[in-house]
Amino acid sequence: WDVTMVWNLVDFGLAFYRSRQESNKVLMAQLEYERLRQIMVVDITKQYWKAIVSKMALQKSMEIVDKALEQQA
């Protein structure tokens, strides 16, 4: 064994771990993207149902106001 072979082994080890680290960074970025996508889908769904409920509440309240005005008359 000479110094060149030892240096090559150390260099290979460092390159291998750097490669794994970069691969993990890419995986983390993909997981973060998926998480944000899921959060957006949930938020959109919540807002949709909130709008539907608000629309229904407005219609019901208008019916109540109409009935109240009829009774007053």
PDB file of C-alpha atoms in Angstrom:
ATOM      1  CA  TRP A   1       0.000   0.000   0.000  1.00  0.00           C
ATOM      2  CA  ASP A   2       1.303   3.373  -0.841  1.00  0.00           C
ATOM      3  CA  VAL A   3      -0.030   6.835  -0.161  1.00  0.00           C
ATOM      4  CA  THR A   4      -1.708   7.071  -3.564  1.00  0.00           C
ATOM      5  CA  MET A   5      -3.943   4.075  -2.931  1.00  0.00           C
ATOM      6  CA  VAL A   6      -4.897   5.339   0.524  1.00  0.00           C
ATOM      7  CA  TRP A   7      -5.655   8.762  -0.937  1.00  0.00           C
ATOM      8  CA  ASN A   8      -7.801   7.179  -3.671  1.00  0.00           C
ATOM      9  CA  LEU A   9      -9.777   5.219  -1.056  1.00  0.00           C
ATOM     10  CA  VAL A  10     -10.344   8.338   1.046  1.00  0.00           C
ATOM     11  CA  ASP A  11     -11.342  10.294  -2.064  1.00  0.00           C
ATOM     12  CA  PHE A  12     -13.746   7.531  -3.118  1.00  0.00           C
ATOM     13  CA  GLY A  13     -15.280   7.435   0.369  1.00  0.00           C
ATOM     14  CA  LEU A  14     -15.815  11.189   0.399  1.00  0.00           C
ATOM     15  CA  ALA A  15     -17.305  11.151  -3.096  1.00  0.00           C
ATOM     16  CA  PHE A  16     -19.618   8.293  -2.109  1.00  0.00           C
ATOM     17  CA  TYR A  17     -20.926  10.096   0.989  1.00  0.00           C
ATOM     18  CA  ARG A  18     -21.303  13.385  -0.889  1.00  0.00           C
ATOM     19  CA  SER A  19     -23.315  11.565  -3.539  1.00  0.00           C
ATOM     20  CA  ARG A  20     -25.582  10.060  -0.868  1.00  0.00           C
ATOM     21  CA  GLN A  21     -25.962  13.448   0.780  1.00  0.00           C
ATOM     22  CA  GLU A  22     -27.007  15.072  -2.505  1.00  0.00           C
ATOM     23  CA  SER A  23     -29.403  12.214  -3.193  1.00  0.00           C
ATOM     24  CA  ASN A  24     -30.967  12.750   0.229  1.00  0.00           C
ATOM     25  CA  LYS A  25     -31.278  16.487  -0.455  1.00  0.00           C
ATOM     26  CA  VAL A  26     -33.152  15.752  -3.683  1.00  0.00           C
ATOM     27  CA  LEU A  27     -35.433  13.321  -1.856  1.00  0.00           C
ATOM     28  CA  MET A  28     -36.108  15.889   0.873  1.00  0.00           C
ATOM     29  CA  ALA A  29     -36.972  18.510  -1.753  1.00  0.00           C
ATOM     30  CA  GLN A  30     -39.393  16.089  -3.430  1.00  0.00           C
ATOM     31  CA  LEU A  31     -41.026  15.255  -0.099  1.00  0.00           C
ATOM     32  CA  GLU A  32     -41.340  18.952   0.754  1.00  0.00           C
ATOM     33  CA  TYR A  33     -42.960  19.618  -2.636  1.00  0.00           C
ATOM     34  CA  GLU A  34     -45.440  16.779  -2.068  1.00  0.00           C
ATOM     35  CA  ARG A  35     -46.205  18.070   1.432  1.00  0.00           C
ATOM     36  CA  LEU A  36     -46.884  21.583   0.133  1.00  0.00           C
ATOM     37  CA  ARG A  37     -49.071  20.144  -2.636  1.00  0.00           C
ATOM     38  CA  GLN A  38     -51.136  18.185  -0.114  1.00  0.00           C
ATOM     39  CA  ILE A  39     -51.493  21.225   2.158  1.00  0.00           C
ATOM     40  CA  MET A  40     -52.691  23.281  -0.821  1.00  0.00           C
ATOM     41  CA  VAL A  41     -55.279  20.644  -1.761  1.00  0.00           C
ATOM     42  CA  VAL A  42     -56.596  20.561   1.812  1.00  0.00           C
ATOM     43  CA  ASP A  43     -56.747  24.373   2.010  1.00  0.00           C
ATOM     44  CA  ILE A  44     -58.579  24.627  -1.314  1.00  0.00           C
ATOM     45  CA  THR A  45     -61.065  21.978  -0.220  1.00  0.00           C
ATOM     46  CA  LYS A  46     -61.682  23.775   3.083  1.00  0.00           C
ATOM     47  CA  GLN A  47     -62.230  27.098   1.335  1.00  0.00           C
ATOM     48  CA  TYR A  48     -64.590  25.497  -1.189  1.00  0.00           C
ATOM     49  CA  TRP A  49     -66.803  24.023   1.514  1.00  0.00           C
ATOM     50  CA  LYS A  50     -66.664  27.234   3.509  1.00  0.00           C
ATOM     51  CA  ALA A  51     -67.944  29.113   0.439  1.00  0.00           C
ATOM     52  CA  ILE A  52     -70.719  26.556  -0.117  1.00  0.00           C
ATOM     53  CA  VAL A  53     -71.846  26.808   3.509  1.00  0.00           C
ATOM     54  CA  SER A  54     -71.755  30.608   3.337  1.00  0.00           C
ATOM     55  CA  LYS A  55     -73.880  30.578   0.190  1.00  0.00           C
ATOM     56  CA  MET A  56     -76.418  28.256   1.821  1.00  0.00           C
ATOM     57  CA  ALA A  57     -76.498  30.386   4.975  1.00  0.00           C
ATOM     58  CA  LEU A  58     -77.095  33.509   2.883  1.00  0.00           C
ATOM     59  CA  GLN A  59     -79.996  31.854   1.067  1.00  0.00           C
ATOM     60  CA  LYS A  60     -81.567  30.672   4.332  1.00  0.00           C
ATOM     61  CA  SER A  61     -81.135  34.070   5.951  1.00  0.00           C
ATOM     62  CA  MET A  62     -82.787  35.746   2.945  1.00  0.00           C
ATOM     63  CA  GLU A  63     -85.720  33.340   3.312  1.00  0.00           C
ATOM     64  CA  ILE A  64     -86.013  34.219   7.002  1.00  0.00           C
ATOM     65  CA  VAL A  65     -85.888  37.950   6.240  1.00  0.00           C
ATOM     66  CA  ASP A  66     -88.597  37.530   3.575  1.00  0.00           C
ATOM     67  CA  LYS A  67     -90.812  35.584   6.007  1.00  0.00           C
ATOM     68  CA  ALA A  68     -90.278  38.206   8.710  1.00  0.00           C
ATOM     69  CA  LEU A  69     -91.220  41.001   6.320  1.00  0.00           C
ATOM     70  CA  GLU A  70     -94.343  39.043   5.314  1.00  0.00           C
ATOM     71  CA  GLN A  71     -95.371  38.613   8.908  1.00  0.00           C
ATOM     72  CA  GLN A  72     -94.828  42.292   9.654  1.00  0.00           C
ATOM     73  CA  ALA A  73     -97.041  43.214   6.740  1.00  0.00           C
TER      74      ALA A  73
END
